[in-house]
XYZ file of C-alpha atoms in Angstrom:
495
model
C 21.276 -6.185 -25.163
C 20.830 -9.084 -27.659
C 21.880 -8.840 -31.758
C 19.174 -9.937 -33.929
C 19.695 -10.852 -37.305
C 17.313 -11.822 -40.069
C 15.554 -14.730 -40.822
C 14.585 -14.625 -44.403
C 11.164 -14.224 -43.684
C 10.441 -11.468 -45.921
C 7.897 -12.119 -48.642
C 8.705 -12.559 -52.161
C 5.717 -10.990 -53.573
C 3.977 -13.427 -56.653
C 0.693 -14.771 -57.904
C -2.803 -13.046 -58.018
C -3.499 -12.054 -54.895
C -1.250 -9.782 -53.601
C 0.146 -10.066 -49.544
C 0.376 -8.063 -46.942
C 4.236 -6.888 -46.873
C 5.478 -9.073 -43.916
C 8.610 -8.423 -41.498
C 11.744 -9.845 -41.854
C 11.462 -11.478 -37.754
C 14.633 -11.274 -36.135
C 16.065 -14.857 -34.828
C 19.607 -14.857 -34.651
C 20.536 -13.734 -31.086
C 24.256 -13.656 -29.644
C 25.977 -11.798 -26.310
C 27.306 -8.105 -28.439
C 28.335 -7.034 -24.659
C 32.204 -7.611 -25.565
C 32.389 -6.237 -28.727
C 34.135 -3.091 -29.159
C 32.666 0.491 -30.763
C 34.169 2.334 -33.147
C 32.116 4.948 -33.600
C 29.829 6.762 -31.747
C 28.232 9.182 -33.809
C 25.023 11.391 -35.286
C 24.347 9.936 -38.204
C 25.614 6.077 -39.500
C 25.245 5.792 -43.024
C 25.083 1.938 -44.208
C 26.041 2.048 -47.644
C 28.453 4.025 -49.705
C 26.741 4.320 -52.981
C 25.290 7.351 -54.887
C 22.748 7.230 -52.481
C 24.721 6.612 -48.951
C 27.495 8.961 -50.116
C 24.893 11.807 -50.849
C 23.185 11.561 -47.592
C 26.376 11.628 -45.220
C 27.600 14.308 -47.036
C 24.591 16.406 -46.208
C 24.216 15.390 -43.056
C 27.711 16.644 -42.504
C 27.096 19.883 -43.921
C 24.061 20.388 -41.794
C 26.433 19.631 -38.754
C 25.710 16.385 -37.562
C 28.634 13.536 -37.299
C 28.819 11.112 -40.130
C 30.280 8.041 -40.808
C 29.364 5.760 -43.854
C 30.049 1.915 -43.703
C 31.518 0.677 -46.893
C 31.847 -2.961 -47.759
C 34.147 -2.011 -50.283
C 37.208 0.042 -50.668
C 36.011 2.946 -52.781
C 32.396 5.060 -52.320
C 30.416 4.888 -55.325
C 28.939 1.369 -54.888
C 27.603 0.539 -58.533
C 28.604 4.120 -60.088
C 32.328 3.254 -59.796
C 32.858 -0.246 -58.395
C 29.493 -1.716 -60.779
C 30.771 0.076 -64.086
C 27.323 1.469 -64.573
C 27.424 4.485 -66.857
C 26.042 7.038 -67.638
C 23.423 8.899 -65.554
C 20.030 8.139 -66.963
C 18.029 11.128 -67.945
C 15.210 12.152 -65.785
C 13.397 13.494 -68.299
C 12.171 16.772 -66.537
C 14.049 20.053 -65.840
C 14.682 21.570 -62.184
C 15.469 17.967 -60.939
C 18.840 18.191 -59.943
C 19.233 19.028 -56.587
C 22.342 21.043 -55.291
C 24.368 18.077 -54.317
C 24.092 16.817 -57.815
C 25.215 20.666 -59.673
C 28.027 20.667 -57.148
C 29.148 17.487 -58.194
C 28.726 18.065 -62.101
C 30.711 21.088 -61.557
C 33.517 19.306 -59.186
C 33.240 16.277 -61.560
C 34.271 18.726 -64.774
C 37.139 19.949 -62.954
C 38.174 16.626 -62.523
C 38.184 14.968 -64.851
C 38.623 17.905 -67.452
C 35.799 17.053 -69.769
C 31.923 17.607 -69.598
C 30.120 15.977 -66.805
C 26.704 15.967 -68.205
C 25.463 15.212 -71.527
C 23.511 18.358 -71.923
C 22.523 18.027 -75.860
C 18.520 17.604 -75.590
C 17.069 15.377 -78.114
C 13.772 13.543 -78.513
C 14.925 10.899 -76.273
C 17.368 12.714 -74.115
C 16.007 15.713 -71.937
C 15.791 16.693 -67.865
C 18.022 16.248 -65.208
C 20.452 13.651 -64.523
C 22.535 12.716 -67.519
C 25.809 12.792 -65.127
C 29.168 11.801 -67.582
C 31.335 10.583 -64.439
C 34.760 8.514 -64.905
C 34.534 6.139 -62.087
C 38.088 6.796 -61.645
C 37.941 10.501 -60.707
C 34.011 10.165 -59.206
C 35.537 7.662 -56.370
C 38.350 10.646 -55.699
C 35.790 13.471 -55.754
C 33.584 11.644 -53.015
C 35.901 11.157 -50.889
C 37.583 14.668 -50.843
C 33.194 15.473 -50.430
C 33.377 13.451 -47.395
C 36.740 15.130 -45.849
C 35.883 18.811 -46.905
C 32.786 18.072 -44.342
C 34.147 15.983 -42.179
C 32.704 12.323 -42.953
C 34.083 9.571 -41.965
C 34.210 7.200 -44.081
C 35.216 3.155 -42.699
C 35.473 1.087 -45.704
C 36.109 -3.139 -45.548
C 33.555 -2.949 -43.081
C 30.053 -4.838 -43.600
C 27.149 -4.865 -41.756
C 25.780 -8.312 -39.637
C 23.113 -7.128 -37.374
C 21.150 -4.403 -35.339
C 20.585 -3.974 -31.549
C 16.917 -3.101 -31.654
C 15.263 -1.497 -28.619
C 11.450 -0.181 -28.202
C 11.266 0.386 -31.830
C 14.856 1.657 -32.429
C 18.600 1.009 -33.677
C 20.916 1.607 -30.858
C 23.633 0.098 -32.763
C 24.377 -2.155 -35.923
C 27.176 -4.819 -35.773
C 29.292 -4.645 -38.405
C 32.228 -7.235 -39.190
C 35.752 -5.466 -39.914
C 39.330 -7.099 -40.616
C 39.695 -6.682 -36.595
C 36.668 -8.361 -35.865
C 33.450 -7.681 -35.188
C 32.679 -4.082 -34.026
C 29.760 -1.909 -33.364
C 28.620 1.879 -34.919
C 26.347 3.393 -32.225
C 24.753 6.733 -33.503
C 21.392 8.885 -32.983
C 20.153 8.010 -36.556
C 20.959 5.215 -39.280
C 20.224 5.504 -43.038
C 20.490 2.351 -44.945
C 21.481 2.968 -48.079
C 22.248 -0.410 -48.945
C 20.400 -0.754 -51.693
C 19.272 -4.627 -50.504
C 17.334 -2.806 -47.695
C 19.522 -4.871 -45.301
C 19.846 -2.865 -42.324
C 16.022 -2.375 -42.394
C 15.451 -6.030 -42.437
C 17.857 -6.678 -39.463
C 15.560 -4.125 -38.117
C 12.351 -5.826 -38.573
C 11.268 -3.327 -40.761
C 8.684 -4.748 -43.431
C 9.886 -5.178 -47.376
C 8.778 -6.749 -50.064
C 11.030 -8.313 -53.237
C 10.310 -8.901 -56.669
C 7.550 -8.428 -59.416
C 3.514 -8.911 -57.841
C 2.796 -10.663 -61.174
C 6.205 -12.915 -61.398
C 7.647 -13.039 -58.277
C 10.988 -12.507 -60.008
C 13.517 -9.651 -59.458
C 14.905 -8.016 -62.332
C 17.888 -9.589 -63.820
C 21.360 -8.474 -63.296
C 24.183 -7.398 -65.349
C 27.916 -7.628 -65.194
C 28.694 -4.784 -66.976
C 32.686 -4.036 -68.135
C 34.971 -1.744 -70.738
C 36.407 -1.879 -73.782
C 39.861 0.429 -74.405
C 41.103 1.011 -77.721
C 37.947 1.571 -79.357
C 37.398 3.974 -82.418
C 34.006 5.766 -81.264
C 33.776 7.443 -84.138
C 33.466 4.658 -86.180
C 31.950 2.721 -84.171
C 28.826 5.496 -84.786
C 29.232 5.987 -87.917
C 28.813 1.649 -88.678
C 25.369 1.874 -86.160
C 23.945 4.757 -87.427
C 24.568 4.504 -91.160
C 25.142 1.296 -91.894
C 22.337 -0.589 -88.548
C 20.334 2.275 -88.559
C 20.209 2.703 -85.262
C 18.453 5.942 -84.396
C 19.988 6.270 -80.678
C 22.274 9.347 -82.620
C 19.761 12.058 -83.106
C 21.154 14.521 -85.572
C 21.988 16.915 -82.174
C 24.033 14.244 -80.678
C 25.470 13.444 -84.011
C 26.867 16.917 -84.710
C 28.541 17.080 -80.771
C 30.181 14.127 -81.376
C 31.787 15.487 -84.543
C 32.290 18.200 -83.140
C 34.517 16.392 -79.876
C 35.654 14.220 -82.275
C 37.673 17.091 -84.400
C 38.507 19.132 -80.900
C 40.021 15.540 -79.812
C 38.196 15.281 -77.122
C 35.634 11.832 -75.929
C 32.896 12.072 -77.368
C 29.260 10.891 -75.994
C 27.789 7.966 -78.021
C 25.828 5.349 -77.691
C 24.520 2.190 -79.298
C 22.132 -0.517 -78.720
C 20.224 -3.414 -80.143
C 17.099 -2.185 -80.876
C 14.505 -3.291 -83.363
C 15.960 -1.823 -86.573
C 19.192 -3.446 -85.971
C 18.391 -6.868 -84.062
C 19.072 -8.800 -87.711
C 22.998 -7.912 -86.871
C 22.170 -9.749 -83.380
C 20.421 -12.493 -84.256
C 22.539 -13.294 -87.184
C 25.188 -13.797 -84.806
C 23.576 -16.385 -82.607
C 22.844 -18.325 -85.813
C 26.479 -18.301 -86.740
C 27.728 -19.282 -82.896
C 29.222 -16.412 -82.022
C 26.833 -15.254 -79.428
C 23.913 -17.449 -77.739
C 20.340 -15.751 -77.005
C 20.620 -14.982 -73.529
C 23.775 -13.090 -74.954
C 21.878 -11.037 -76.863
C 18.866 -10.534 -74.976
C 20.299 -6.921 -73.875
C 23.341 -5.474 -75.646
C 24.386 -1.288 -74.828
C 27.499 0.302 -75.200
C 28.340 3.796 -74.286
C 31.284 5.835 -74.757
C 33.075 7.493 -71.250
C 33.826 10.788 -70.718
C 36.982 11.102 -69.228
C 38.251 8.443 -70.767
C 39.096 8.400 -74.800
C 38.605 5.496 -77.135
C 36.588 3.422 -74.322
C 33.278 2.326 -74.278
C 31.384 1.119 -71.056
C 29.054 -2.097 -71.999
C 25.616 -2.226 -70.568
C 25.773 -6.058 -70.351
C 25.763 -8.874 -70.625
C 22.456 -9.209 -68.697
C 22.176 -12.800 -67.056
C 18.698 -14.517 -68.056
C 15.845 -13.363 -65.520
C 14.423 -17.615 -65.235
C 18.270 -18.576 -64.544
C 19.008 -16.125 -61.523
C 17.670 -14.318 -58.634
C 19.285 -11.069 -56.983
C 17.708 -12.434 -54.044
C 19.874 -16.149 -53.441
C 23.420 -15.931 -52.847
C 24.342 -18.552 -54.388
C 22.129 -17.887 -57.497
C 24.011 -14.623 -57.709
C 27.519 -16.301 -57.808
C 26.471 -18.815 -60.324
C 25.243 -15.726 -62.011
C 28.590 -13.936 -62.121
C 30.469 -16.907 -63.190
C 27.549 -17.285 -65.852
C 28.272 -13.339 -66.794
C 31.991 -13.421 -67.039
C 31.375 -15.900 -69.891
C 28.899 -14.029 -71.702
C 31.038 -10.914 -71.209
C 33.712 -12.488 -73.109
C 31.610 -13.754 -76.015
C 30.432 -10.230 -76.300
C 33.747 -8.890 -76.677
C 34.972 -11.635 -78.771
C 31.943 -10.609 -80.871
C 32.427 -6.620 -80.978
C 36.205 -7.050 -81.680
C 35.347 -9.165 -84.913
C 32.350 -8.141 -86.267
C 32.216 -4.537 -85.354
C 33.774 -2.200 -86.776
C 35.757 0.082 -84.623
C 36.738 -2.670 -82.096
C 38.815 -3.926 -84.059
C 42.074 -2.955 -81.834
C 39.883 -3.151 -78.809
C 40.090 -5.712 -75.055
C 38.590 -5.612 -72.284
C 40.297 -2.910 -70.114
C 37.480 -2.974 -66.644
C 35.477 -6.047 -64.990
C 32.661 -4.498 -63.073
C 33.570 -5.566 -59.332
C 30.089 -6.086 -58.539
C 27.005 -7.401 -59.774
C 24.839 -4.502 -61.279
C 21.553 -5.340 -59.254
C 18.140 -3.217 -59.990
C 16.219 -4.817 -58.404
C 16.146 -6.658 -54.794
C 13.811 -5.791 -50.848
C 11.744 -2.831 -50.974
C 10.602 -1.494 -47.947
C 7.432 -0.848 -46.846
C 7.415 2.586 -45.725
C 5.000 5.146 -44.237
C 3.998 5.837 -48.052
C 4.023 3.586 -50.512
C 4.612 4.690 -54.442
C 3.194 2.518 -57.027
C 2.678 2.673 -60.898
C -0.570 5.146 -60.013
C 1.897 7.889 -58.772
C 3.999 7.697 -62.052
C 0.776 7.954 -64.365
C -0.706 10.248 -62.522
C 1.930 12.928 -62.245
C 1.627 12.855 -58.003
C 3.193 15.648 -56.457
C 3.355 16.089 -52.561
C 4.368 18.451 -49.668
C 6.780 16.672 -48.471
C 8.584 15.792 -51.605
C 12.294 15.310 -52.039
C 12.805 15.373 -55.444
C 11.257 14.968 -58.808
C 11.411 12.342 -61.965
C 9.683 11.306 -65.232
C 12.016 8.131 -65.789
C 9.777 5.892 -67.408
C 8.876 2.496 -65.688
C 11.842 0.833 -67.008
C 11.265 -3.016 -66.561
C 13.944 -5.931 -67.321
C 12.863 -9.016 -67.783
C 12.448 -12.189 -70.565
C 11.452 -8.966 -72.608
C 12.175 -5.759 -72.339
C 9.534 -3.476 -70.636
C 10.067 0.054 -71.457
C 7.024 2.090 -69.877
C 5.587 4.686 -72.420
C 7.339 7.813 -71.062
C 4.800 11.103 -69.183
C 4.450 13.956 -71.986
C 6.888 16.149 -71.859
C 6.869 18.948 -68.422
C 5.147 16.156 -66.392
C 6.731 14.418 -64.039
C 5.948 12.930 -60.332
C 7.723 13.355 -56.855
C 9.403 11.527 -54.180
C 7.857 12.144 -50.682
C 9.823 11.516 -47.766
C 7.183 9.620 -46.342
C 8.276 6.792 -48.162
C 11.965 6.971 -46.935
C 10.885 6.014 -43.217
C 9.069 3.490 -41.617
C 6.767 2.845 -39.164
C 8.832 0.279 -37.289
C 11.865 2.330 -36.544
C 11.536 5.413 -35.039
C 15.465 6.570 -35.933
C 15.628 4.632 -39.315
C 15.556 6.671 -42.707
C 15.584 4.576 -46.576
C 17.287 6.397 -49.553
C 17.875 4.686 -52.934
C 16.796 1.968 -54.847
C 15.235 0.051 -51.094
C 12.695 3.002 -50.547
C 9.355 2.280 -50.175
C 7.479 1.457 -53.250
C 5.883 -1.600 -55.862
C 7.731 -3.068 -57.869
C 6.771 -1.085 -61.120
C 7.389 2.174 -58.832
C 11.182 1.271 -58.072
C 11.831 0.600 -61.899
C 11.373 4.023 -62.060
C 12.610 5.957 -59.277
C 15.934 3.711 -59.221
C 18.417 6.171 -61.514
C 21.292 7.271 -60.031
C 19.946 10.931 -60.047
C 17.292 10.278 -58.104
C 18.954 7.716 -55.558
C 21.179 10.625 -55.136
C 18.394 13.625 -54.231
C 17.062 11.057 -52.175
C 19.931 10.500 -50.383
C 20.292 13.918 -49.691
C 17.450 15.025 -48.247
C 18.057 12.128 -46.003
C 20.710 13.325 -44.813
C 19.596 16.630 -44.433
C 16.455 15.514 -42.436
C 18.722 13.233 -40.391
C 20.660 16.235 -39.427
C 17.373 18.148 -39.044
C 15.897 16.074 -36.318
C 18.790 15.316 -34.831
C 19.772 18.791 -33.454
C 15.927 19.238 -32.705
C 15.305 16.282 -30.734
C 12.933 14.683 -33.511
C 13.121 11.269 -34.538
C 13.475 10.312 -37.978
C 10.318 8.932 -39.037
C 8.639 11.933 -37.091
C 10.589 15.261 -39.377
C 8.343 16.725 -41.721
C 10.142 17.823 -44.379
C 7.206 20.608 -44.880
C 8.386 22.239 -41.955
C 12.266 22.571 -42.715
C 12.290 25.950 -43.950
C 12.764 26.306 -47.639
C 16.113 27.445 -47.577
C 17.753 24.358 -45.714
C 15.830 22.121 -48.093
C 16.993 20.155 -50.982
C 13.800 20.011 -53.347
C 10.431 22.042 -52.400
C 7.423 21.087 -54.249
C 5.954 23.372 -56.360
C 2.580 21.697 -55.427
């Protein structure tokens, strides 16, 4: 058997007339023969995020072996490791599937606050909305993974695939022994980067059809010492900021008295970009700095705030070059600091505050896309699509970084559109199953279905149809989720 690895030939999609999606043509061939496997299992999960920790979990519970390969030394991926918090809102009801209740309600007892934001205002409303301390999220995934018997094999990341007639047999993965080999009946790449599907072969497409950029990336951190409170109460009354709807107003009194952390967030928005802009004048932040600026307060953790930037400028970077993505850390770290600098002596409530967390990863929204056996686009948001082999449900607006922010007009309220698992397999690869922000859509399409909450469902009903066709003799790409009775499924459409 020969290891193939990619050659960069997947297609940056750009200009006018759109491509076909083209393969990513394996070229790099070595003798794998004397490398040594570590596992030989049901189910390999590539990818430890929301996403890959989701769908070896179910997979477990459905009985299949699991193991997830994790680069890193802690599941969670950009939920824990990337800073990036909260949960965004889904904006419909009934979309949390039972992975995510369990976890809200393991994630309470954890960390002994609320692990949802459940006020409902004008802007927040629907599923998701997960309050999760990275700290106690990366200890409640893993006890996920033991209590079903996942394995988990972190410091371990992937270099290639053995491909044969149309499916993995193994992926080559690089460990501090070496390099090493995970054979197993079905993979799920949950990479995010749609990397195991490309050392597949398996088509994908990157960046926007108009631009042919990705969308930037942040390096998000926290602040410690912070005085929420009056950190509200100076955006709110003073900024205007509307964020703080009278309902989330009154809970955060209301935590604030009880002494416990209260959910808050600001933003620069267009009643208080003056404040913003003022500041560039006078030196202490440059434009790119405050192209993006969010804050929110963590659950979990008192007096600290999680920042939603800096976000490094879209015509600078690409999530798609390595070494445009170190440039753009470096590039991050220093707008990271300015910020800080910034909200320490101009904002009141920071006053006392530092920097207490560095992400440890880039937060990336964008990257490859598959092409799958469907393919979502913009159409299937507007038009509310529903299908009978859906995994889950959303109404998260097309939510578009760029040069300017691109906040889709949201669905009226009680619409929403689905997920099918169509577009979490491929043609190509018989054994191969997508979940998260990779799956198979345009580039407006992911901008949507890329919240955690829905990277989640759609990692478990992967891992519930890997499990699925597994014991049946069914490969991957042939399971129709329509036929697992209702009762073993995550999400049933309600047509």
């Amino acid at each position: 058997m020969k290891l193939a690895a990619i050659s960069g030939a997947t297609i940056a999609v750009s200009g006018e007339n759109l491509p076909k999606a083209a393969a990513a043509t394996p070229s790099v061939k070595f003798d794998d023969s004397n490398i040594p496997v570590i596992f030989d299992t049901d189910v390999c999960v590539v990818g430890g995020g929301a996403a890959g920790t989701a769908a070896a979990v179910s997979s477990a519970r459905q009985g299949a072996k699991a193991v997830i390969i994790e680069r890193n030394a802690l599941l969670g991926g950009l939920q824990t490791l990337g800073c990036v918090y909260p949960c965004m809102p889904t904006f419909i009801d009934d979309s949390d599937t039972p992975y995510i209740t369990e976890l809200n309600r393991r994630m309470e007892q954890r960390q002994g606050a609320r692990a949802r934001n459940d006020v409902v205002t004008d802007f927040y409303y629907g599923g998701g909305q997960g309050l999760y301390a990275a700290e106690s999220l990366t200890l409640v995934y893993e006890e996920l993974c033991a209590e079903t018997g996942a394995d988990i094999l972190y410091e371990t990341t992937l270099v290639g695939a053995v491909v044969e007639n149309g499916k993995i047999i193994e992926c080559i993965v690089q460990t501090v022994e070496g390099l090493g080999k995970i054979r197993a009946k079905t993979f799920i790449d949950a990479t995010g980067d749609a990397l195991l599907s490309r050392f597949a072969g398996v088509r994908t497409e990157k960046g926007s059809e108009q631009t042919g950029r990705n969308q930037p990336m942040s390096l998000r951190f926290e602040m410690a010492d912070v005085d929420v409170n009056k950190v509200c109460d100076f955006f709110t009354y003073t900024l205007k900021d509307k964020r703080m709807e009278p309902p989330l107003l009154k809970r955060l009194k209301e935590d604030v008295a009880a002494g416990r952390a209260p959910f808050m967030e600001f933003a620069k928005i267009k009643e208080n970009e003056a404040f913003f802009k003022q500041a560039a004048k006078d030196g202490k932040l440059t434009e790119d700095d405050i192209l993006y600026i969010q804050g929110f307060s963590v659950t979990g953790k008192p007096n600290t705030m999680a920042m939603n930037c800096p976000e490094m400028p879209p015509l600078l970077f690409s999530a798609t070059d390595a070494i445009s993505r170190s440039k753009a850390i470096i590039f991050g770290r220093r707008m990271m600091r300015r910020i800080a600098d910034f909200l320490v002596s101009d904002v009141p409530g920071f006053e006392n505050a530092y920097i207490s967390r560095e992400a440890g990863m880039l937060g990336t929204r964008e990257t490859w896309r598959i092409r799958g056996k469907y393919y979502l686009t913009a159409e299937d948001y507007w038009n509310g699509h529903h299908f009978p082999d859906a995994v889950c449900r959303t109404a998260d607006p097309i939510d578009i970084h760029d040069v300017k922010l691109n906040f889709g007009k949201k669905l009226s309220k009680g619409e929403y559109y689905e997920i099918p698992y169509r577009a979490l397999i491929t043609n190509e690869i018989s054994n191969l199953i997508v979940a998260g922000r990779c799956a198979s859509g345009s580039f407006a399409a992911q901008a949507s279905f890329r919240i955690q909450p829905t990277c989640m469902s759609m990692g478990e009903a992967a891992g519930i149809a890997a499990a699925w066709g597994i014991l049946r003799s069914i490969s991957a790409n042939e399971v129709r989720w329509e036929d697992i009775p209702q009762d073993k499924r995550s999400y049933v459409s309600k047509g």
